[in-house]
Coordinates of C-alpha atoms in Angstrom, one line a residue:
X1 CA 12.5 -21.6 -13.8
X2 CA 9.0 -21.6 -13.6
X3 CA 7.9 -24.8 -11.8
X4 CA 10.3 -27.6 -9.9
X5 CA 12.3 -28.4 -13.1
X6 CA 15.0 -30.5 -11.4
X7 CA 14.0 -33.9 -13.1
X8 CA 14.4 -32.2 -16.3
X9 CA 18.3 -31.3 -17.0
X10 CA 19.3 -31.8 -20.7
X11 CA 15.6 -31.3 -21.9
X12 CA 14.2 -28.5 -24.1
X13 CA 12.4 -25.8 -23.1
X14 CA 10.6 -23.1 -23.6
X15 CA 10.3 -20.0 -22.8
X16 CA 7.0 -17.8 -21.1
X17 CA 7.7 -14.1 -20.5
X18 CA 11.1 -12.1 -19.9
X19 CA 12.8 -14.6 -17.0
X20 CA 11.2 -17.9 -17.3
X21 CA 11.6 -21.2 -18.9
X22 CA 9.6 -24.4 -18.9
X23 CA 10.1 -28.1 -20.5
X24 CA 8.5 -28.4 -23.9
X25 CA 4.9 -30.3 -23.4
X26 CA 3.7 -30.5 -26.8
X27 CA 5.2 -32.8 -29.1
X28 CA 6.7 -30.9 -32.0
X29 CA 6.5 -27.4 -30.2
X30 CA 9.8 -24.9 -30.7
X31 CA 12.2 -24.8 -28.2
X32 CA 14.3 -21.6 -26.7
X33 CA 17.1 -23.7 -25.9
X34 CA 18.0 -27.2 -23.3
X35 CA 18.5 -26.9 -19.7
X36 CA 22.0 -27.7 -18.4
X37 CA 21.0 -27.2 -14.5
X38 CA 18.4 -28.9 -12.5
X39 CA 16.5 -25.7 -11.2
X40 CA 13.9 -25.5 -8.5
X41 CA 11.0 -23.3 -8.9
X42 CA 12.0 -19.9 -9.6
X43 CA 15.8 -20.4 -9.3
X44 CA 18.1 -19.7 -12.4
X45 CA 18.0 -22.2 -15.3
X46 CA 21.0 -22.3 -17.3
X47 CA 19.9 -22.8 -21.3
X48 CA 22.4 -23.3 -24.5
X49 CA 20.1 -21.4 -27.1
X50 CA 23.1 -22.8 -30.1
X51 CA 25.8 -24.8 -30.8
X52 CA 26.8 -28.2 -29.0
X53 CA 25.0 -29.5 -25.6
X54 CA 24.1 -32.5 -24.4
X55 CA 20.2 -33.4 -24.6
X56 CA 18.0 -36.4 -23.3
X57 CA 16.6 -39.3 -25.7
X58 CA 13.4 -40.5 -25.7
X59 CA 14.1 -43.5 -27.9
X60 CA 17.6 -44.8 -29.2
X61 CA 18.7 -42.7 -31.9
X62 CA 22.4 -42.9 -33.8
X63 CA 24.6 -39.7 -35.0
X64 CA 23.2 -37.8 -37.8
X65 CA 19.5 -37.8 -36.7
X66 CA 17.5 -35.0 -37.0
X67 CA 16.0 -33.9 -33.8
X68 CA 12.5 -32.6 -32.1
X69 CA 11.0 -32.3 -29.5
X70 CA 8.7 -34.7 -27.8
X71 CA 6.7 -34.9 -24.8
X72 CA 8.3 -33.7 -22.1
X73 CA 10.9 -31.9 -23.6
X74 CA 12.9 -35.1 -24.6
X75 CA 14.2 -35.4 -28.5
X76 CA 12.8 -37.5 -31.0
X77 CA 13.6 -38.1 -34.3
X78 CA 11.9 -35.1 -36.7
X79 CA 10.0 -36.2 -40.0
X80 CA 9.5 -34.3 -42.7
X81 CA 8.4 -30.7 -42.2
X82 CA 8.5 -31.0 -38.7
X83 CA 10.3 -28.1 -36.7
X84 CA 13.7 -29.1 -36.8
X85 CA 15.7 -28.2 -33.3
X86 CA 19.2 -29.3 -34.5
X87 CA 21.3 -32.5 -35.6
X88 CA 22.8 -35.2 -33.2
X89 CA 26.5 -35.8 -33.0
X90 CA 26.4 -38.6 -30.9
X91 CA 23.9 -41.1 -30.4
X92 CA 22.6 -42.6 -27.3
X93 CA 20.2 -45.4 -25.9
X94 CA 16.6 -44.5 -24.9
X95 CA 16.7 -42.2 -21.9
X96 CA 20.0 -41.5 -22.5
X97 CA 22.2 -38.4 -22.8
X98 CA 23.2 -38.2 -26.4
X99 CA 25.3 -34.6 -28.0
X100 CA 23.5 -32.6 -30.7
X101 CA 24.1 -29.1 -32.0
X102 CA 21.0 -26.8 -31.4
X103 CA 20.2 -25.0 -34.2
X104 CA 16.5 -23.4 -34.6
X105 CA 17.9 -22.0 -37.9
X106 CA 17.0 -25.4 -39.8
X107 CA 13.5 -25.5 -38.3
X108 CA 11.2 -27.1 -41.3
X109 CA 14.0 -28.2 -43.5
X110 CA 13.6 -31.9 -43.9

């Protein structure tokens, strides 16, 4: 990891050069994958890069949803030609841990 990233487990991230990963900070941005760990600066960070993980809310959101990311690395419901970083298979409650499959593959498909 490349800064304290310890508050930010089941966020997405991105990644900057060979070895290290940091949370998403632009609203809309492509992910490399969601942290599963709660690394401190320049320790390992454990990413799923595809299929099923868990991944913070940043609002409520129901099964089905189309996901994003939003500030923060936290999903968000995508829109319409907005880059698409997998589907959620259960819901959850803002701030929540809900379960989505990560799939960059349907990035802009809405």
């Amino acid at each position: 990891a490349s800064g304290n990233l310890d508050g930010s487990q089941f966020t997405f991230v991105r990644q900057i050069g060979q070895f290290d990963v940091l949370t998403i900070a632009t609203t809309g941005s492509i992910a490399r994958g969601v942290l599963q760990n709660k690394p401190r600066d320049n320790a390992h960070a454990s990413v799923v890069v595809g299929g099923q993980t868990k991944v913070r809310l940043a609002n409520s959101l129901g099964p089905n949803s189309w996901l994003m990311a939003g500030n923060s690395g936290f999903a968000v419901a995508a829109g319409s030609g907005q880059v698409l970083l997998g589907q959620l298979i259960q819901g959850a409650t803002s701030g929540a841990v809900g379960t989505m499959i990560f799939d960059i593959s349907q990035a802009g498909s809405l």
